[in-house]
XYZ file of C-alpha atoms in Angstrom:
587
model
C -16.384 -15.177 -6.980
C -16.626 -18.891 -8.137
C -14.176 -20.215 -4.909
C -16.736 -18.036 -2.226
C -19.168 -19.773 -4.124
C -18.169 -23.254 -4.126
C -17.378 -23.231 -0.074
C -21.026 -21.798 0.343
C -22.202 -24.771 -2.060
C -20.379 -27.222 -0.230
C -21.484 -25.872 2.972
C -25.071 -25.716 2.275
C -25.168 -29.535 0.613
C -23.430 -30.685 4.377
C -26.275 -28.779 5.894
C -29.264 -30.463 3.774
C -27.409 -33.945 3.909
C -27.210 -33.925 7.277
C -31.500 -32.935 7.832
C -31.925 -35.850 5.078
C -29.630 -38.351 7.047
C -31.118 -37.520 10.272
C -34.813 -37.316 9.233
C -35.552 -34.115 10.824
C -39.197 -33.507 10.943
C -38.853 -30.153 7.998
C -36.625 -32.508 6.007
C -40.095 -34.788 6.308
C -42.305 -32.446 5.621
C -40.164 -31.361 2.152
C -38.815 -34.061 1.618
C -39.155 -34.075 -2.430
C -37.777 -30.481 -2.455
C -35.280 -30.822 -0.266
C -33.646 -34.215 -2.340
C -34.290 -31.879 -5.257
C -32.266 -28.966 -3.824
C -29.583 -31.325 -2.841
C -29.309 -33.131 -5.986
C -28.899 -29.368 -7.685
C -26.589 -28.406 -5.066
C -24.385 -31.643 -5.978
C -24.527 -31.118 -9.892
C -23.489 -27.211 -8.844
C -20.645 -28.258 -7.599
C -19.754 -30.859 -9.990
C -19.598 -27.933 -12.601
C -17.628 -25.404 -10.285
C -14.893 -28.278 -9.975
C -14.128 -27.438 -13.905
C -11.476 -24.693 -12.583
C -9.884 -24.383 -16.085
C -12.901 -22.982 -17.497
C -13.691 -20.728 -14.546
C -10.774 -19.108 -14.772
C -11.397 -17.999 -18.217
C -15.376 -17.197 -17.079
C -16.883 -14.736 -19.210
C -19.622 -12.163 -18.296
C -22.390 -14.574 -18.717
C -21.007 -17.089 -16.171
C -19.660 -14.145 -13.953
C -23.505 -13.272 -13.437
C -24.794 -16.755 -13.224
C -22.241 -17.310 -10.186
C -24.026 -13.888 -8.501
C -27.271 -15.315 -8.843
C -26.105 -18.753 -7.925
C -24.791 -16.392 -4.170
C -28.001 -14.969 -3.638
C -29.709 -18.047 -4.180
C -27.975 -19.628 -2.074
C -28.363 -17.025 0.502
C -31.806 -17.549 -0.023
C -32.119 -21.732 0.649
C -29.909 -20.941 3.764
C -32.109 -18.616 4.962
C -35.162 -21.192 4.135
C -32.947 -24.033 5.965
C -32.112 -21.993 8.721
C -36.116 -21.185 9.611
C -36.546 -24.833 9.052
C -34.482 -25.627 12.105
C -34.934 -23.388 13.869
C -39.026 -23.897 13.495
C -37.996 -28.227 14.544
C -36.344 -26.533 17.988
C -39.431 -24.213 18.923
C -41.466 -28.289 18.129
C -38.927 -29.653 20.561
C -39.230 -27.204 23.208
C -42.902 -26.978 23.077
C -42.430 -23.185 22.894
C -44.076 -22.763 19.361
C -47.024 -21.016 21.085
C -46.591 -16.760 19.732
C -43.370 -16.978 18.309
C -42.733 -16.559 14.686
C -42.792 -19.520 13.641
C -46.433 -20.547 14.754
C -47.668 -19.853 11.271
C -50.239 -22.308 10.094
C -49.162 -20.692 6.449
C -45.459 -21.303 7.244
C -45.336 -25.124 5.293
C -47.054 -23.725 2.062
C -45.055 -20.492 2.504
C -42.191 -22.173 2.532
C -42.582 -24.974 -0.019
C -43.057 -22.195 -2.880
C -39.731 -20.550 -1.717
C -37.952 -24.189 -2.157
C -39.924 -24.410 -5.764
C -38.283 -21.010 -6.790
C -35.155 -22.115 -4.969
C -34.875 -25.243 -7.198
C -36.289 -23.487 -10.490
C -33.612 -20.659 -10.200
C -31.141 -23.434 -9.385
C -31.757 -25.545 -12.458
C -31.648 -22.388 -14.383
C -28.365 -21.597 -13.239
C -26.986 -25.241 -13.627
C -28.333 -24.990 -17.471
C -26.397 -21.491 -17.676
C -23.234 -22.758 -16.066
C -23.167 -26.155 -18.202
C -23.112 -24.455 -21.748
C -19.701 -23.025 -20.581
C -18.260 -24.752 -17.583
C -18.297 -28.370 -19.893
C -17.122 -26.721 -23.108
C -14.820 -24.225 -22.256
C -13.678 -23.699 -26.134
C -16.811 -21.836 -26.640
C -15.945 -19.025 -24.066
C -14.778 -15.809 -25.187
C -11.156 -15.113 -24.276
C -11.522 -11.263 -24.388
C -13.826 -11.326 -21.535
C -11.257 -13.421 -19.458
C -9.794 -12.609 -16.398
C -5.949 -12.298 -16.471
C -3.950 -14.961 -15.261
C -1.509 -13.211 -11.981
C 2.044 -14.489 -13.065
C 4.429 -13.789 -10.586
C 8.116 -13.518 -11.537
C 11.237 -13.224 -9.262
C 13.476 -10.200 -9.907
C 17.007 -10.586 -10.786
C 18.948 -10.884 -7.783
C 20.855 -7.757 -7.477
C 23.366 -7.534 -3.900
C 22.748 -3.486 -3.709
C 19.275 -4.126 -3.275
C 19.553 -6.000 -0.184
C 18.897 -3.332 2.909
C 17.858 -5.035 6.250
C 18.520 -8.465 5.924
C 22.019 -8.672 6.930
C 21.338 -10.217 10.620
C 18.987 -12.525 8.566
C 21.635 -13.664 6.126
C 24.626 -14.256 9.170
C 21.983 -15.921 11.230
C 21.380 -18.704 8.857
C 24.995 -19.016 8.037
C 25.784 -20.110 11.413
C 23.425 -22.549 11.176
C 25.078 -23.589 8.282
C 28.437 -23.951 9.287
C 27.430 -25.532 12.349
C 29.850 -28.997 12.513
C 27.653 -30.372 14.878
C 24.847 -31.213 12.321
C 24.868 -33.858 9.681
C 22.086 -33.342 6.984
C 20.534 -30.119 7.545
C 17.247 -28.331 6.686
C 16.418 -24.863 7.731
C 13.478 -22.899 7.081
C 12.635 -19.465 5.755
C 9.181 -18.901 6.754
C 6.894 -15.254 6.233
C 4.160 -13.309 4.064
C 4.829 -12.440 0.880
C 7.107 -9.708 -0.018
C 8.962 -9.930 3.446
C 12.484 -11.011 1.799
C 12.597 -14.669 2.213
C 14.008 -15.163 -1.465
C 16.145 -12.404 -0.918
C 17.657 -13.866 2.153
C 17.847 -17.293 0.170
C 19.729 -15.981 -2.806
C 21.681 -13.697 -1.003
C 23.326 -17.038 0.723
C 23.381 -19.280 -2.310
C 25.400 -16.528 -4.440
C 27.678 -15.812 -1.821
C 28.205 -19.451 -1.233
C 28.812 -19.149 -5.104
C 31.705 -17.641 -4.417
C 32.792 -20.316 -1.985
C 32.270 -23.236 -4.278
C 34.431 -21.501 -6.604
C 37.161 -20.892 -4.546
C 36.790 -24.868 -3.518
C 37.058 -25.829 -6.999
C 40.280 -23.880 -7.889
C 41.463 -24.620 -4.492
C 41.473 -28.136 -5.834
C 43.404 -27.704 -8.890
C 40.416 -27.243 -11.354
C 39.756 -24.332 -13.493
C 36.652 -22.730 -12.416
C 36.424 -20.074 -14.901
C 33.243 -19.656 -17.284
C 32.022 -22.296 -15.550
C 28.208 -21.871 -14.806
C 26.475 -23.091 -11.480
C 25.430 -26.078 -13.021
C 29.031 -27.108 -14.166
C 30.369 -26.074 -10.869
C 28.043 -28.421 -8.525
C 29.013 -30.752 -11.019
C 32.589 -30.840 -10.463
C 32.406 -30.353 -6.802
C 30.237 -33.506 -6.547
C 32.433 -35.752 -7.645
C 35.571 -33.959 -5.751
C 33.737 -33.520 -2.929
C 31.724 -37.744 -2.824
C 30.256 -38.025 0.544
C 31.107 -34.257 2.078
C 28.592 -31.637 1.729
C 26.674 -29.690 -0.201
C 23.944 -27.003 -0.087
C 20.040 -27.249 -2.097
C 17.819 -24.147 -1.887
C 14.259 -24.734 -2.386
C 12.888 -21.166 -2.905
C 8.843 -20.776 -2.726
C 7.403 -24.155 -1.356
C 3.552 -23.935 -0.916
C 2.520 -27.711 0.139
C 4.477 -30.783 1.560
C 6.666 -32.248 -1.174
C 5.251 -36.137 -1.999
C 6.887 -37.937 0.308
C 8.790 -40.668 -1.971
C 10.271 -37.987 -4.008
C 11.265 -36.417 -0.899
C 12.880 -39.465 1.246
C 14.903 -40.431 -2.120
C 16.219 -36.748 -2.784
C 17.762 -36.766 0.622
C 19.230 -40.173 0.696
C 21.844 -39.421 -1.939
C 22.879 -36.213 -0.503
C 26.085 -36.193 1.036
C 25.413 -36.292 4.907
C 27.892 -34.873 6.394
C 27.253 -30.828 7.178
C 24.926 -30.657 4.074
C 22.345 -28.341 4.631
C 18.884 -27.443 2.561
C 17.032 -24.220 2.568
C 13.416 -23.943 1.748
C 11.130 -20.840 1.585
C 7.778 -20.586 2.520
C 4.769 -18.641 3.448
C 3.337 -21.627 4.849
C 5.597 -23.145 8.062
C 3.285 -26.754 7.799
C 4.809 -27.315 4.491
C 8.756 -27.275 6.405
C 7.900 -29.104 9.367
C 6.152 -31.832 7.274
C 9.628 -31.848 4.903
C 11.877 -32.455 8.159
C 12.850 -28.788 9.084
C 13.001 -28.132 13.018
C 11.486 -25.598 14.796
C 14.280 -24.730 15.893
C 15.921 -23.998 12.462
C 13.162 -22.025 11.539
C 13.974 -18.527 10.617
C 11.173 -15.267 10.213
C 12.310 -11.961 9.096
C 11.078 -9.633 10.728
C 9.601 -6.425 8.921
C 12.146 -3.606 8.372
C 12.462 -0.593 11.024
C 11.952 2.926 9.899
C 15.413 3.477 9.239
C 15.818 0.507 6.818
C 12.441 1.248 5.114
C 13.588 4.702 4.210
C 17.167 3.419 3.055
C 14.925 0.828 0.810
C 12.510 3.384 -0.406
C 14.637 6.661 -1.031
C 16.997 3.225 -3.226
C 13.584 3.322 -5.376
C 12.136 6.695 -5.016
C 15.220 8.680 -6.081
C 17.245 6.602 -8.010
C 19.038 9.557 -10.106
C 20.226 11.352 -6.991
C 21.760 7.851 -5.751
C 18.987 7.510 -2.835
C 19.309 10.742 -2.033
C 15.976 12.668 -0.916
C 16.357 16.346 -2.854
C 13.898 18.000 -0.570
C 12.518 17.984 3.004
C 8.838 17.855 1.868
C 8.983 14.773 -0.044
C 11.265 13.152 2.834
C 8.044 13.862 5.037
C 5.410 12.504 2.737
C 7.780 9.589 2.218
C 7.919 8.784 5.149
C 3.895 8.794 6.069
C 3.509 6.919 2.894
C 6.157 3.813 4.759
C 3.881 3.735 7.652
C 1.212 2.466 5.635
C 3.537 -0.325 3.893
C 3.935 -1.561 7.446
C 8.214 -2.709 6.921
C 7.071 -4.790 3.484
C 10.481 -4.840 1.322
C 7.806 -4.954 -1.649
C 5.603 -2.908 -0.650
C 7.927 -0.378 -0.028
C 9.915 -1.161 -3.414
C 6.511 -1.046 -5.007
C 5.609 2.461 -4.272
C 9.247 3.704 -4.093
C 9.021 2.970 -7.856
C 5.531 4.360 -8.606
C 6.879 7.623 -7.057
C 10.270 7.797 -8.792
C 8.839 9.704 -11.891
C 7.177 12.316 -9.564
C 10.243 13.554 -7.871
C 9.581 17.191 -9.222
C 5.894 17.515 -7.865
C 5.027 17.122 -3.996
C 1.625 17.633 -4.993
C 1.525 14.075 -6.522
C 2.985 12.504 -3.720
C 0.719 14.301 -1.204
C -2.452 12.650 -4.010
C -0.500 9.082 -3.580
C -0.715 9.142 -0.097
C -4.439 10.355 0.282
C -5.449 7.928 -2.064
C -3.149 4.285 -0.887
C -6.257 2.195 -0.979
C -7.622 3.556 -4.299
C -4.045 2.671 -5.733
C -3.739 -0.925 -4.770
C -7.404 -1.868 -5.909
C -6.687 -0.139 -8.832
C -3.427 -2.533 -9.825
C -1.177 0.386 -9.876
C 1.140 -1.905 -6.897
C 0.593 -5.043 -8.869
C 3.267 -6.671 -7.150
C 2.264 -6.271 -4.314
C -0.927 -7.449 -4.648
C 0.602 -10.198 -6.469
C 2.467 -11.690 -4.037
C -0.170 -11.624 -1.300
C -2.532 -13.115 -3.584
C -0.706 -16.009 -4.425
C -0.956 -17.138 -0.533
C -4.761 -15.969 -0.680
C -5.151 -18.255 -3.649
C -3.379 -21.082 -2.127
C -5.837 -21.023 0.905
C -8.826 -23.907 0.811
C -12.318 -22.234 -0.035
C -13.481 -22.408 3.437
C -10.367 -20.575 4.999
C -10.497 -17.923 2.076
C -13.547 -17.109 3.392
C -12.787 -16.750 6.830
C -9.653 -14.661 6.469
C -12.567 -12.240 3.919
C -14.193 -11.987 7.541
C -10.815 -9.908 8.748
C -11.621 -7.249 6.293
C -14.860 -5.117 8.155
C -12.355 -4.351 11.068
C -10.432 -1.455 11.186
C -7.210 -0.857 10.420
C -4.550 -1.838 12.769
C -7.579 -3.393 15.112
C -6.372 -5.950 17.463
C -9.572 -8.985 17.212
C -10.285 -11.257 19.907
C -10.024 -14.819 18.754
C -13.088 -16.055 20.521
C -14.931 -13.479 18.706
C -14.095 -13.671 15.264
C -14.226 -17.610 15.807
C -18.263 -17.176 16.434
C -18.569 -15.356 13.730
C -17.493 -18.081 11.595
C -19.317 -20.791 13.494
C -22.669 -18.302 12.755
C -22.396 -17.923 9.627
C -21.437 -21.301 8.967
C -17.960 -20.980 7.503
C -16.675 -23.703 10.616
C -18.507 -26.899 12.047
C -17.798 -29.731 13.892
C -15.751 -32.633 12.941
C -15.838 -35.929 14.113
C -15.294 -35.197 17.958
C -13.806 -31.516 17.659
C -15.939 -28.948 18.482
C -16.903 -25.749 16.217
C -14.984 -23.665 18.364
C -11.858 -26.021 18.392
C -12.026 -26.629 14.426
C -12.351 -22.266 14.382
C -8.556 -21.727 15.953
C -7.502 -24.769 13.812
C -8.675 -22.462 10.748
C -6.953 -19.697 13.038
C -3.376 -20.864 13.094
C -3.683 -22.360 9.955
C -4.102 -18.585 8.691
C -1.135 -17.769 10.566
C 1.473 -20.437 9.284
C 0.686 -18.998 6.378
C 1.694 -15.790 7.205
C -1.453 -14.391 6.320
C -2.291 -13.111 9.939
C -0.300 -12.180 13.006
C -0.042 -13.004 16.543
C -0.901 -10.187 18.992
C -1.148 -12.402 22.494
C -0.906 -15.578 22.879
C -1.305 -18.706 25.646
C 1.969 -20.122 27.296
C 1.327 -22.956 27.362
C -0.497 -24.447 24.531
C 0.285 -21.424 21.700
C -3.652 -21.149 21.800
C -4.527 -17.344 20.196
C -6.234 -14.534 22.236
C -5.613 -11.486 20.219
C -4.423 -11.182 16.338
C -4.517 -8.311 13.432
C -3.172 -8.606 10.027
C -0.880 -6.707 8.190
C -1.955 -3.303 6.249
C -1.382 -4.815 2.440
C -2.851 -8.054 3.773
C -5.938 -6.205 4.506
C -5.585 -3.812 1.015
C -6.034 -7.147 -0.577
C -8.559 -8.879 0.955
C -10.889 -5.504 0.736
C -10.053 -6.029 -2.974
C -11.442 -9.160 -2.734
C -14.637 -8.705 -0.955
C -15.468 -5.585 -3.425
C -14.960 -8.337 -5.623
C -17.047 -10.793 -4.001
C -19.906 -8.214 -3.794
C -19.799 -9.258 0.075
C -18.792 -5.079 1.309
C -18.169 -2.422 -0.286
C -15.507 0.449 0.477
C -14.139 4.184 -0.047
C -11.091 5.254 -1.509
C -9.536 5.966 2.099
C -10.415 1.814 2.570
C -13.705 2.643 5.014
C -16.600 0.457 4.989
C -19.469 1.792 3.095
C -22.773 0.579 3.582
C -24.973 -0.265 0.524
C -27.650 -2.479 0.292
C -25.978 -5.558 -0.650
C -23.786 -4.966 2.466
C -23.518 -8.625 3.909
C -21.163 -8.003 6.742
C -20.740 -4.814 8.551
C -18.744 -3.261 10.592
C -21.196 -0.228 11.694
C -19.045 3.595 13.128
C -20.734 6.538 14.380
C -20.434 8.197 10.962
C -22.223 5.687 8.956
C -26.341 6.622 8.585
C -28.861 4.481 10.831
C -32.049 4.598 8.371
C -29.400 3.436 5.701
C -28.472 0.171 8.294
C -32.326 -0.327 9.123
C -32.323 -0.849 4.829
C -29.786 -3.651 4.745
C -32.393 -6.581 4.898
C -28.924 -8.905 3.354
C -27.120 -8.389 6.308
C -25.432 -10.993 7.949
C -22.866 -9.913 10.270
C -22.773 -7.056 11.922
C -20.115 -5.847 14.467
C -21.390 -2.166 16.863
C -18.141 0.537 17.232
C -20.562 3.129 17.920
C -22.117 5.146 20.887
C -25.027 6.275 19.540
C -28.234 4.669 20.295
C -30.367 3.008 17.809
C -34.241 2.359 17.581
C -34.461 -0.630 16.092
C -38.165 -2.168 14.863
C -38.853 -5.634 15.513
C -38.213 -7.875 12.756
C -35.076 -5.733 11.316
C -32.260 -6.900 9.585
C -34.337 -10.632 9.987
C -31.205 -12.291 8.084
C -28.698 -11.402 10.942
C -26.658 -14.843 11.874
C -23.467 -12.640 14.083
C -24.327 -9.676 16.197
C -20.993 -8.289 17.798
C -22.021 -5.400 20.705
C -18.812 -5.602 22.379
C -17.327 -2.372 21.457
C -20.668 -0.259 21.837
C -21.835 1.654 24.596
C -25.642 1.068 25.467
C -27.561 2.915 28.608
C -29.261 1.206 31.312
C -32.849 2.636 29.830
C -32.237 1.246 26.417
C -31.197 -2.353 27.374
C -35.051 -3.484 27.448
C -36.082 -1.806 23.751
C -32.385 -3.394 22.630
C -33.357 -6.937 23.596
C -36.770 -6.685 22.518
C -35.142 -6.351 19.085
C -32.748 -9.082 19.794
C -35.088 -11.492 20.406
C -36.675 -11.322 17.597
C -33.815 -12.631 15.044
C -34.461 -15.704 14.782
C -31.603 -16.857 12.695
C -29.022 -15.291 15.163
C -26.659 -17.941 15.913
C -23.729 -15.840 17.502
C -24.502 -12.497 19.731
C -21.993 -10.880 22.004
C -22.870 -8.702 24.956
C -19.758 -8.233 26.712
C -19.411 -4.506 26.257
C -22.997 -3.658 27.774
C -21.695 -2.278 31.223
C -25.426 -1.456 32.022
C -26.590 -5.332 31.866
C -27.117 -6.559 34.938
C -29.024 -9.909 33.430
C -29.823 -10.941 30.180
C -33.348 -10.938 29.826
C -35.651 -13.878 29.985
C -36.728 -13.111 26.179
C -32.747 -14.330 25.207
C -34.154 -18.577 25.237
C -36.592 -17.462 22.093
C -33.254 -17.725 20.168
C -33.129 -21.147 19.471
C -30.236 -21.260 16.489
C -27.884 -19.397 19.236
């Protein structure tokens, strides 16, 4: 919870910096409180920035960062009516709406009291653990996720062997001097597979270059073998795999490394999950190489490997061939995944019944650790991610599964609920697909359609495990909440929503926290004036409305005030949007 946190804390001190700097007339008329709240807000953060201690957080500091969330739910909410009050001033159309409240400055001056009492509360909480982190009891720590690389083993490689000859060739291309290629995909796609696959074969190659030239190669070690090659082979070529890079290596370190190896037909290999990090370390797009998933027919070669290892791979009976099989379409072609739950279901070989139970219950597996790896991997690129972009790729996990998202419109979602803004002279909107294909060098989403001519995104999804995770997460983050089958559930905490025929209405009506919500439903809804008040995105582009409802829906649609992103495109029946639309000021 403490990284969600510290984006929302950073984005909320931009927000109240910015009224100060500007002197907007609310920031005037609090302006003690509002110093106060921003002087809390920078101590906050000053205290979430002790990361060793947070990730050892205990129980008490777990429940000061969820009342930390909701308070600062709370001061954006405050904020938010602020500005939005300073617009209505502007536009001289104060008169009736909301906001015309001669109580609205003392109302709102005790909530920024509370705000800053709670706040100082918290910061005295936090500070008795966050600055002395010797005093925090190690039983109630989080585990730390350790990820370690199995031992490469050749009969384990099953759908990589196009992958492996491809790079070769670039290898032994002549025409290159000092080479780099790149191995670029999500985690637990095969990329240190493919890697190691090359280096021990080349293994074998070195070796026969060393006896070739008269020395004794035998019980020599890799080490000892580069070694000896080196100074047989001054100024020829040699080969450097650099398995797992996250970032751009420092630069220095990087120009000197490759200006003593030899430069003729040397080559270097790096794996990533993040293609920035091998452009910015000289690889060319060209030489960039993505593995592709596995088929059908490689995923069940892979799993039956794992699933029936004392019949040799061989499936003993039809039934579990066909449960197999419906349990790979959910690992989407994931060599881990697919190793991951070929091994959970290796001791169950003698009982169907448990396989049929493993496959009902996928999502109730992975958020219960029992694919660890898995979840492992994935993680390790979610934890990599900047606090602002975790949030945003959270945002992917209210669609459905498989759902191809428009770009534009998960993009104002972001901009709404303020996970994207402006900076310096690129717009929201242009800074949103810059968080967009960030995600996707990363691996961490997918291209569905693109632009010719400029790459720009129109469509995306993510994969299925990517999505097992980030639910995970949000359960985690107390943002949604889900069933075992991985189905939003709706609870009053709910903060973004995506809302399906079968969910309740009163129970939607309840969710006074909500946020974001996103309409896959055909049913119509009576909703009262003043509902569901905190509502920044409002997504109606995949509901059906009637011509005779349009005028009670936009009655209710003009009255959130806060809305800053609404979408109307699938409302065949609207002819116009309704005059009532320009009493949304924060759109």
């Amino acid at each position: 919870m403490s990284l969600v946190v510290e984006a929302m804390v950073k984005t909320l001190t931009e927000h109240v910096f910015t009224a100060l700097m500007n002197q907007a007339e609310f920031a005037l008329d609090f302006s003690g409180q509002f110093e106060q709240l921003k002087t809390g807000l920078d101590l906050t953060k000053a205290l979430l920035a002790d990361t060793e201690s947070l990730n050892h957080k205990n129980n008490i500091v777990k429940a000061a960062l969820f009342e930390l969330r909701e308070v600062i739910y709370k001061a954006d909410d405050v904020l938010t009516d602020c500005l939005v009050r300073d617009e209505y001033r502007k536009d001289g159309s104060c008169s009736g709406s909301l906001f015309h409240d001669p109580f609205f400055l003392h109302r709102t001056g005790k909530k920024l009291k509370d705000i800053n009492l709670r706040m100082k509360e918290i910061e005295q909480t936090l500070g008795k653990f966050l600055r002395a982190p010797d005093n925090i009891h190690r039983e109630d720590a989080y585990q730390v996720r350790v990820m370690v690389s199995q031992d490469w083993n050749p009969t384990e490689i099953i759908g990589l062997d196009s992958d492996v000859e491809k790079i070769k060739g670039w290898l032994f291309d002549t025409s290159k001097v000092l080479s780099h290629v790149g191995i670029v995909g999500m985690g637990g796609l095969g990329k240190t597979t493919i890697a190691q696959e090359i280096f021990h074969d080349l293994e074998v190659i070195m070796r026969s270059i060393l006896e070739g030239l008269g020395e004794n190669a035998s019980g020599a070690g890799v080490t000892q073998i580069l070694s000896r090659i080196q100074q047989v082979l001054k100024d020829k070529s040699c080969l450097i795999v650099m398995d797992d890079v996250w970032n751009q290596t420092d630069v220095d370190w990087w120009t000197n490394l490759c200006s003593v190896i030899p430069k003729q037909s040397s080559c270097i290999i790096l794996t990533t999950r993040n293609e920035e990090a091998v452009i910015g370390m000289g690889v060319e797009s060209s030489r960039i190489h993505r593995p592709k998933t596995l088929n059908d027919e490689e995923s069940w070669r892979l799993f039956s490997k794992f699933a029936f290892p004392t019949s040799k791979g061989l499936c003993p009976e039809d039934r579990l061939e066909k449960l197999g099989k419906e349990l790979l379409k959910k690992c989407g072609g994931l060599p881990l995944a697919i190793k991951t739950i070929g091994s959970l279901l290796a001791s169950k070989v003698d009982s169907p019944s448990q396989w049929r139970r493993v496959l009902e219950s996928f999502h109730a597996l992975t958020t219960e650790g029992k694919t660890s790896s898995v979840m492992a991997s994935l993680r390790l690129s979610y934890d990599e991610l900047p606090p602002g972009l975790k949030q945003c790729l959270l945002c992917f996990s209210i669609y459905p599964e498989d759902y191809e998202i428009r770009a534009d419109q998960l993009i104002h979602w972001w901009i709404g609920e303020g996970l994207v803004q402006s900076k310096g002279s690129r717009t929201a909107v242009e800074v949103g697909y810059e968080y967009l294909a960030e995600l996707i060098s990363r691996c961490l989403v997918e291209i569905v359609k693109q632009r010719g001519f400029d790459g720009r995104v129109y469509k995306c999804k993510i994969h299925d495990m990517v999505r097992e995770l980030i639910i995970m997460i949000t359960e985690e983050e107390e943002l949604c909440c889900f069933d075992k089958q991985g189905r939003q559930k709706l609870t009053a905490n709910t903060r973004w929503l995506c809302f399906i025929d079968e969910m309740e209405e009163k129970s939607l009506k309840r969710s006074s926290k909500l946020r974001a919500l996103l309409m896959m439903s055909s049913r119509r809804f009576d909703f009262e004036r003043n509902s569901l008040r905190s509502l920044r995105m409002l997504d109606l582009s995949n509901c059906n409305v009637d011509e005779h409802y349009v005028k009670d829906l936009f009655s209710w649609i003009s009255s959130l005030k806060r809305l800053a992103s609404l979408n109307l495109s699938g409302i065949q029946a609207l002819k116009e949007v309704p005059s009532s639309i320009h009493k949304l000021l924060n759109l």
